[in-house]
Amino acid sequence: GQNIDQPTEMTATEGAIVQINCTYQTSGFNGLFWYQQHAGEAPTFLSYNVLDGLEEKGRFSSFLSRSKGYSYLLLKELQMKDSASYLCAVRGYQKVTFGIGTKLQVIP
Amino acid sequence: DARVTQTPRHKVTEMGQEVTMRCQPILGHNTVFWYRQTMMQGLELLAYFRNRAPLDDSGMPKDRFSAEMPDATLATLKIQPSEPRDSAVYFCADSAGHSTDTQYFGPGTRLTVL
């Protein structure tokens, strides 16, 4: 099975940098996704990591360490519109399992 | 801009009533998922289909829930009879290929069972 842990909530200041961590224990691992979900809306794809290291995409970066069962999502130059939940999801052999999500609040 | 669509967007019903939720996947996307999301449990996979065939419905309470895909443009999730604990947001999602590819989510159906 899959077990995914993320902090429930985080608060950060506009313009700052925030790191959202995700740890997982899994019986099978083929990659890790990050999704963003604004309140009342559907999750949308942000990033995908299958190899160790950092993937950068604009203000957002995602890091993976397979040996440590660890990933993080890094958000730079935070904007108010980044207030949302961020879901870590592990890709197994047959399906994707989502974490409960980290609710990020960006304050002025 | 192709999107997954879901109807209805909101549904309020009384305990014991049948509820049917519908999903139209993106044309050509042949893997379709049904999820339930609550504050306590997060996003839970209920069932998924590939090329209209059910592949995994282990996350779905079999006694009251059923999922079908009568054709490539329609997936349905039914609850009969509904119970207050079924209150949640139900998302349909799809992917272009394998069940572990990037998923595209519909807007969801917010279900309230009184």
PDB file of C-alpha atoms in Angstrom:
ATOM      1  CA  GLY A   1       0.000   0.000   0.000  1.00  0.00           C
ATOM      2  CA  GLN A   2       0.869   3.656   0.002  1.00  0.00           C
ATOM      3  CA  ASN A   3       1.290   6.019   2.955  1.00  0.00           C
ATOM      4  CA  ILE A   4       1.772   9.704   2.210  1.00  0.00           C
ATOM      5  CA  ASP A   5       2.445  12.437   4.761  1.00  0.00           C
ATOM      6  CA  GLN A   6       2.223  16.185   4.265  1.00  0.00           C
ATOM      7  CA  PRO A   7       1.742  19.064   6.707  1.00  0.00           C
ATOM      8  CA  THR A   8      -1.911  19.978   6.996  1.00  0.00           C
ATOM      9  CA  GLU A   9      -1.505  23.738   6.861  1.00  0.00           C
ATOM     10  CA  MET A  10       1.177  26.348   6.224  1.00  0.00           C
ATOM     11  CA  THR A  11       1.248  30.140   6.182  1.00  0.00           C
ATOM     12  CA  ALA A  12       3.728  32.267   4.273  1.00  0.00           C
ATOM     13  CA  THR A  13       4.169  35.925   3.338  1.00  0.00           C
ATOM     14  CA  GLU A  14       3.648  37.399  -0.102  1.00  0.00           C
ATOM     15  CA  GLY A  15       6.960  37.633  -1.958  1.00  0.00           C
ATOM     16  CA  ALA A  16       8.626  34.992   0.219  1.00  0.00           C
ATOM     17  CA  ILE A  17       9.660  31.386  -0.508  1.00  0.00           C
ATOM     18  CA  VAL A  18       7.860  28.379   0.932  1.00  0.00           C
ATOM     19  CA  GLN A  19       8.747  24.689   0.881  1.00  0.00           C
ATOM     20  CA  ILE A  20       6.030  22.052   1.207  1.00  0.00           C
ATOM     21  CA  ASN A  21       7.342  18.637   2.165  1.00  0.00           C
ATOM     22  CA  CYS A  22       5.964  15.208   1.370  1.00  0.00           C
ATOM     23  CA  THR A  23       7.183  11.864   2.645  1.00  0.00           C
ATOM     24  CA  TYR A  24       5.926   8.519   1.439  1.00  0.00           C
ATOM     25  CA  GLN A  25       6.203   4.809   2.132  1.00  0.00           C
ATOM     26  CA  THR A  26       5.197   2.679  -0.775  1.00  0.00           C
ATOM     27  CA  SER A  27       5.222  -0.883  -2.027  1.00  0.00           C
ATOM     28  CA  GLY A  28       5.804   0.326  -5.558  1.00  0.00           C
ATOM     29  CA  PHE A  29       7.025   3.662  -6.874  1.00  0.00           C
ATOM     30  CA  ASN A  30       7.026   4.991 -10.410  1.00  0.00           C
ATOM     31  CA  GLY A  31       7.056   8.727  -9.823  1.00  0.00           C
ATOM     32  CA  LEU A  32       5.537  11.571  -7.838  1.00  0.00           C
ATOM     33  CA  PHE A  33       3.090  14.288  -8.835  1.00  0.00           C
ATOM     34  CA  TRP A  34       2.224  17.638  -7.315  1.00  0.00           C
ATOM     35  CA  TYR A  35      -1.238  19.085  -7.914  1.00  0.00           C
ATOM     36  CA  GLN A  36      -2.646  22.478  -6.941  1.00  0.00           C
ATOM     37  CA  GLN A  37      -6.235  22.832  -5.795  1.00  0.00           C
ATOM     38  CA  HIS A  38      -7.877  26.192  -5.155  1.00  0.00           C
ATOM     39  CA  ALA A  39     -10.806  26.210  -2.768  1.00  0.00           C
ATOM     40  CA  GLY A  40     -13.944  24.952  -4.446  1.00  0.00           C
ATOM     41  CA  GLU A  41     -12.107  23.944  -7.605  1.00  0.00           C
ATOM     42  CA  ALA A  42     -10.616  20.812  -9.131  1.00  0.00           C
ATOM     43  CA  PRO A  43      -6.978  19.748  -8.688  1.00  0.00           C
ATOM     44  CA  THR A  44      -4.694  20.808 -11.535  1.00  0.00           C
ATOM     45  CA  PHE A  45      -1.348  19.301 -12.483  1.00  0.00           C
ATOM     46  CA  LEU A  46       1.787  21.178 -11.388  1.00  0.00           C
ATOM     47  CA  SER A  47       4.765  18.853 -11.716  1.00  0.00           C
ATOM     48  CA  TYR A  48       5.998  15.311 -12.059  1.00  0.00           C
ATOM     49  CA  ASN A  49       9.274  13.794 -10.834  1.00  0.00           C
ATOM     50  CA  VAL A  50      10.472  10.300 -11.637  1.00  0.00           C
ATOM     51  CA  LEU A  51      14.246  10.726 -11.154  1.00  0.00           C
ATOM     52  CA  ASP A  52      16.102  12.167  -8.176  1.00  0.00           C
ATOM     53  CA  GLY A  53      16.790  15.867  -8.247  1.00  0.00           C
ATOM     54  CA  LEU A  54      15.171  19.211  -8.798  1.00  0.00           C
ATOM     55  CA  GLU A  55      12.744  20.066 -11.598  1.00  0.00           C
ATOM     56  CA  GLU A  56      12.200  23.779 -12.096  1.00  0.00           C
ATOM     57  CA  LYS A  57       9.191  25.322 -13.804  1.00  0.00           C
ATOM     58  CA  GLY A  58       8.983  29.073 -13.418  1.00  0.00           C
ATOM     59  CA  ARG A  59       8.297  30.041  -9.813  1.00  0.00           C
ATOM     60  CA  PHE A  60       7.622  26.430  -8.872  1.00  0.00           C
ATOM     61  CA  SER A  61      10.219  23.690  -8.380  1.00  0.00           C
ATOM     62  CA  SER A  62       9.830  20.104  -7.236  1.00  0.00           C
ATOM     63  CA  PHE A  63      12.479  17.882  -5.717  1.00  0.00           C
ATOM     64  CA  LEU A  64      12.590  14.110  -5.310  1.00  0.00           C
ATOM     65  CA  SER A  65      14.806  11.733  -3.329  1.00  0.00           C
ATOM     66  CA  ARG A  66      13.702   8.170  -3.971  1.00  0.00           C
ATOM     67  CA  SER A  67      16.115   6.664  -1.433  1.00  0.00           C
ATOM     68  CA  LYS A  68      14.637   8.854   1.306  1.00  0.00           C
ATOM     69  CA  GLY A  69      11.031   8.608   0.191  1.00  0.00           C
ATOM     70  CA  TYR A  70      10.907  12.382   0.183  1.00  0.00           C
ATOM     71  CA  SER A  71       9.770  15.191  -2.069  1.00  0.00           C
ATOM     72  CA  TYR A  72       9.205  18.894  -1.712  1.00  0.00           C
ATOM     73  CA  LEU A  73       7.486  21.609  -3.679  1.00  0.00           C
ATOM     74  CA  LEU A  74       9.214  24.985  -3.611  1.00  0.00           C
ATOM     75  CA  LEU A  75       7.240  28.121  -4.397  1.00  0.00           C
ATOM     76  CA  LYS A  76       9.212  31.326  -4.945  1.00  0.00           C
ATOM     77  CA  GLU A  77       8.056  34.954  -5.051  1.00  0.00           C
ATOM     78  CA  LEU A  78       4.780  33.993  -3.473  1.00  0.00           C
ATOM     79  CA  GLN A  79       1.650  35.669  -4.754  1.00  0.00           C
ATOM     80  CA  MET A  80      -1.750  35.901  -3.106  1.00  0.00           C
ATOM     81  CA  LYS A  81      -3.164  33.659  -5.848  1.00  0.00           C
ATOM     82  CA  ASP A  82      -0.865  30.853  -4.654  1.00  0.00           C
ATOM     83  CA  SER A  83      -3.170  30.385  -1.663  1.00  0.00           C
ATOM     84  CA  ALA A  84      -4.451  26.871  -2.310  1.00  0.00           C
ATOM     85  CA  SER A  85      -4.034  23.260  -1.269  1.00  0.00           C
ATOM     86  CA  TYR A  86      -1.074  21.367  -2.673  1.00  0.00           C
ATOM     87  CA  LEU A  87      -1.502  17.623  -3.113  1.00  0.00           C
ATOM     88  CA  CYS A  88       1.401  15.210  -3.255  1.00  0.00           C
ATOM     89  CA  ALA A  89       0.521  12.048  -5.217  1.00  0.00           C
ATOM     90  CA  VAL A  90       2.550   8.864  -5.584  1.00  0.00           C
ATOM     91  CA  ARG A  91       2.455   6.948  -8.821  1.00  0.00           C
ATOM     92  CA  GLY A  92       2.388   3.223  -8.130  1.00  0.00           C
ATOM     93  CA  TYR A  93       2.315   0.385 -10.611  1.00  0.00           C
ATOM     94  CA  GLN A  94      -1.424   0.482 -11.176  1.00  0.00           C
ATOM     95  CA  LYS A  95      -2.736   3.717  -9.737  1.00  0.00           C
ATOM     96  CA  VAL A  96      -1.953   7.090  -8.240  1.00  0.00           C
ATOM     97  CA  THR A  97      -2.502   7.679  -4.516  1.00  0.00           C
ATOM     98  CA  PHE A  98      -3.028  11.225  -3.271  1.00  0.00           C
ATOM     99  CA  GLY A  99      -1.945  12.708   0.034  1.00  0.00           C
ATOM    100  CA  ILE A 100      -4.490  14.688   2.020  1.00  0.00           C
ATOM    101  CA  GLY A 101      -2.937  17.957   0.868  1.00  0.00           C
ATOM    102  CA  THR A 102      -1.274  20.979   2.441  1.00  0.00           C
ATOM    103  CA  LYS A 103      -3.396  24.106   2.697  1.00  0.00           C
ATOM    104  CA  LEU A 104      -1.167  27.108   2.041  1.00  0.00           C
ATOM    105  CA  GLN A 105      -2.286  30.562   3.062  1.00  0.00           C
ATOM    106  CA  VAL A 106      -0.354  33.497   1.632  1.00  0.00           C
ATOM    107  CA  ILE A 107      -0.661  36.662   3.699  1.00  0.00           C
ATOM    108  CA  PRO A 108       0.240  40.252   2.723  1.00  0.00           C
TER     109      PRO A 108
ATOM    110  CA  ASP B   1      -9.701  23.971 -24.746  1.00  0.00           C
ATOM    111  CA  ALA B   2     -10.801  20.379 -24.011  1.00  0.00           C
ATOM    112  CA  ARG B   3     -12.032  19.745 -20.477  1.00  0.00           C
ATOM    113  CA  VAL B   4     -13.649  17.064 -18.400  1.00  0.00           C
ATOM    114  CA  THR B   5     -17.247  18.039 -17.662  1.00  0.00           C
ATOM    115  CA  GLN B   6     -19.459  16.860 -14.818  1.00  0.00           C
ATOM    116  CA  THR B   7     -23.139  17.220 -14.012  1.00  0.00           C
ATOM    117  CA  PRO B   8     -24.728  18.231 -11.768  1.00  0.00           C
ATOM    118  CA  ARG B   9     -22.349  20.665 -10.089  1.00  0.00           C
ATOM    119  CA  HIS B  10     -24.384  20.611  -6.893  1.00  0.00           C
ATOM    120  CA  LYS B  11     -26.891  18.109  -5.561  1.00  0.00           C
ATOM    121  CA  VAL B  12     -28.886  18.191  -2.342  1.00  0.00           C
ATOM    122  CA  THR B  13     -30.976  15.142  -1.600  1.00  0.00           C
ATOM    123  CA  GLU B  14     -32.582  13.293   1.241  1.00  0.00           C
ATOM    124  CA  MET B  15     -31.288  10.112   2.785  1.00  0.00           C
ATOM    125  CA  GLY B  16     -32.483   7.051   0.911  1.00  0.00           C
ATOM    126  CA  GLN B  17     -32.771   8.741  -2.476  1.00  0.00           C
ATOM    127  CA  GLU B  18     -30.860   7.636  -5.560  1.00  0.00           C
ATOM    128  CA  VAL B  19     -28.136   9.959  -6.821  1.00  0.00           C
ATOM    129  CA  THR B  20     -26.630   9.806 -10.303  1.00  0.00           C
ATOM    130  CA  MET B  21     -23.546  11.793 -11.255  1.00  0.00           C
ATOM    131  CA  ARG B  22     -22.340  12.066 -14.836  1.00  0.00           C
ATOM    132  CA  CYS B  23     -18.994  12.745 -16.433  1.00  0.00           C
ATOM    133  CA  GLN B  24     -17.903  13.421 -19.978  1.00  0.00           C
ATOM    134  CA  PRO B  25     -14.177  12.780 -20.433  1.00  0.00           C
ATOM    135  CA  ILE B  26     -11.955  14.581 -22.890  1.00  0.00           C
ATOM    136  CA  LEU B  27     -12.340  13.074 -26.355  1.00  0.00           C
ATOM    137  CA  GLY B  28      -9.672  10.447 -26.883  1.00  0.00           C
ATOM    138  CA  HIS B  29      -8.778  10.089 -23.190  1.00  0.00           C
ATOM    139  CA  ASN B  30      -9.457   6.443 -22.500  1.00  0.00           C
ATOM    140  CA  THR B  31      -8.868   6.158 -18.750  1.00  0.00           C
ATOM    141  CA  VAL B  32     -11.553   7.572 -16.456  1.00  0.00           C
ATOM    142  CA  PHE B  33     -11.457   7.854 -12.669  1.00  0.00           C
ATOM    143  CA  TRP B  34     -14.006   8.588  -9.961  1.00  0.00           C
ATOM    144  CA  TYR B  35     -12.752  10.198  -6.731  1.00  0.00           C
ATOM    145  CA  ARG B  36     -14.432  11.324  -3.538  1.00  0.00           C
ATOM    146  CA  GLN B  37     -12.961  14.206  -1.550  1.00  0.00           C
ATOM    147  CA  THR B  38     -13.723  15.104   2.060  1.00  0.00           C
ATOM    148  CA  MET B  39     -11.882  17.249   4.561  1.00  0.00           C
ATOM    149  CA  MET B  40     -11.017  14.253   6.713  1.00  0.00           C
ATOM    150  CA  GLN B  41     -10.030  11.707   4.065  1.00  0.00           C
ATOM    151  CA  GLY B  42      -8.724  13.845   1.252  1.00  0.00           C
ATOM    152  CA  LEU B  43      -8.979  12.511  -2.295  1.00  0.00           C
ATOM    153  CA  GLU B  44      -9.982   8.837  -2.376  1.00  0.00           C
ATOM    154  CA  LEU B  45     -10.065   6.750  -5.530  1.00  0.00           C
ATOM    155  CA  LEU B  46     -13.415   4.989  -5.871  1.00  0.00           C
ATOM    156  CA  ALA B  47     -13.066   3.319  -9.279  1.00  0.00           C
ATOM    157  CA  TYR B  48     -11.467   3.644 -12.655  1.00  0.00           C
ATOM    158  CA  PHE B  49     -12.041   2.453 -16.190  1.00  0.00           C
ATOM    159  CA  ARG B  50      -9.789   1.939 -19.162  1.00  0.00           C
ATOM    160  CA  ASN B  51     -11.320   1.743 -22.597  1.00  0.00           C
ATOM    161  CA  ARG B  52     -14.699   1.594 -20.801  1.00  0.00           C
ATOM    162  CA  ALA B  53     -13.796  -1.573 -18.886  1.00  0.00           C
ATOM    163  CA  PRO B  54     -13.767  -1.354 -15.075  1.00  0.00           C
ATOM    164  CA  LEU B  55     -10.243  -2.075 -13.829  1.00  0.00           C
ATOM    165  CA  ASP B  56     -10.420  -1.290 -10.127  1.00  0.00           C
ATOM    166  CA  ASP B  57     -13.403  -0.497  -7.948  1.00  0.00           C
ATOM    167  CA  SER B  58     -11.890  -1.645  -4.679  1.00  0.00           C
ATOM    168  CA  GLY B  59     -12.315   1.816  -3.160  1.00  0.00           C
ATOM    169  CA  MET B  60     -16.051   1.845  -3.683  1.00  0.00           C
ATOM    170  CA  PRO B  61     -18.685   0.593  -1.208  1.00  0.00           C
ATOM    171  CA  LYS B  62     -20.240  -2.118  -3.379  1.00  0.00           C
ATOM    172  CA  ASP B  63     -23.529  -2.348  -1.557  1.00  0.00           C
ATOM    173  CA  ARG B  64     -24.687   1.132  -2.535  1.00  0.00           C
ATOM    174  CA  PHE B  65     -22.297   2.512  -5.156  1.00  0.00           C
ATOM    175  CA  SER B  66     -22.055   1.552  -8.804  1.00  0.00           C
ATOM    176  CA  ALA B  67     -19.975   2.964 -11.638  1.00  0.00           C
ATOM    177  CA  GLU B  68     -20.495   2.397 -15.330  1.00  0.00           C
ATOM    178  CA  MET B  69     -19.274   3.656 -18.635  1.00  0.00           C
ATOM    179  CA  PRO B  70     -22.024   3.006 -21.178  1.00  0.00           C
ATOM    180  CA  ASP B  71     -20.020   4.639 -23.953  1.00  0.00           C
ATOM    181  CA  ALA B  72     -16.740   6.469 -24.484  1.00  0.00           C
ATOM    182  CA  THR B  73     -18.334   9.860 -23.876  1.00  0.00           C
ATOM    183  CA  LEU B  74     -20.171   9.113 -20.631  1.00  0.00           C
ATOM    184  CA  ALA B  75     -19.253   7.761 -17.226  1.00  0.00           C
ATOM    185  CA  THR B  76     -21.779   7.510 -14.401  1.00  0.00           C
ATOM    186  CA  LEU B  77     -21.553   7.066 -10.648  1.00  0.00           C
ATOM    187  CA  LYS B  78     -24.702   6.050  -8.797  1.00  0.00           C
ATOM    188  CA  ILE B  79     -25.458   5.891  -5.110  1.00  0.00           C
ATOM    189  CA  GLN B  80     -28.566   3.977  -4.039  1.00  0.00           C
ATOM    190  CA  PRO B  81     -29.661   4.469  -1.327  1.00  0.00           C
ATOM    191  CA  SER B  82     -27.739   7.596  -0.365  1.00  0.00           C
ATOM    192  CA  GLU B  83     -26.701   8.262   3.236  1.00  0.00           C
ATOM    193  CA  PRO B  84     -25.545  11.440   5.027  1.00  0.00           C
ATOM    194  CA  ARG B  85     -21.980  10.056   5.208  1.00  0.00           C
ATOM    195  CA  ASP B  86     -21.884  10.129   1.399  1.00  0.00           C
ATOM    196  CA  SER B  87     -21.832  13.927   1.498  1.00  0.00           C
ATOM    197  CA  ALA B  88     -18.629  14.959  -0.270  1.00  0.00           C
ATOM    198  CA  VAL B  89     -17.298  16.365  -3.524  1.00  0.00           C
ATOM    199  CA  TYR B  90     -17.118  13.728  -6.242  1.00  0.00           C
ATOM    200  CA  PHE B  91     -14.542  14.307  -8.962  1.00  0.00           C
ATOM    201  CA  CYS B  92     -14.248  12.637 -12.304  1.00  0.00           C
ATOM    202  CA  ALA B  93     -10.795  12.693 -13.860  1.00  0.00           C
ATOM    203  CA  ASP B  94      -9.250  11.234 -16.962  1.00  0.00           C
ATOM    204  CA  SER B  95      -5.872  10.525 -18.487  1.00  0.00           C
ATOM    205  CA  ALA B  96      -4.767  10.105 -22.056  1.00  0.00           C
ATOM    206  CA  GLY B  97      -3.189   6.710 -21.575  1.00  0.00           C
ATOM    207  CA  HIS B  98      -2.200   4.650 -18.593  1.00  0.00           C
ATOM    208  CA  SER B  99      -3.939   4.906 -15.231  1.00  0.00           C
ATOM    209  CA  THR B 100      -0.762   6.427 -13.774  1.00  0.00           C
ATOM    210  CA  ASP B 101      -0.396   9.252 -16.285  1.00  0.00           C
ATOM    211  CA  THR B 102      -1.178  12.910 -15.556  1.00  0.00           C
ATOM    212  CA  GLN B 103      -4.838  13.280 -14.686  1.00  0.00           C
ATOM    213  CA  TYR B 104      -7.250  16.000 -15.736  1.00  0.00           C
ATOM    214  CA  PHE B 105     -10.024  16.679 -13.289  1.00  0.00           C
ATOM    215  CA  GLY B 106     -13.580  17.778 -13.856  1.00  0.00           C
ATOM    216  CA  PRO B 107     -15.101  20.559 -11.731  1.00  0.00           C
ATOM    217  CA  GLY B 108     -16.711  18.083  -9.333  1.00  0.00           C
ATOM    218  CA  THR B 109     -20.202  17.417  -8.001  1.00  0.00           C
ATOM    219  CA  ARG B 110     -20.823  18.688  -4.486  1.00  0.00           C
ATOM    220  CA  LEU B 111     -23.249  16.221  -2.915  1.00  0.00           C
ATOM    221  CA  THR B 112     -25.159  16.899   0.280  1.00  0.00           C
ATOM    222  CA  VAL B 113     -27.317  14.138   1.717  1.00  0.00           C
ATOM    223  CA  LEU B 114     -29.688  15.331   4.438  1.00  0.00           C
TER     224      LEU B 114
END
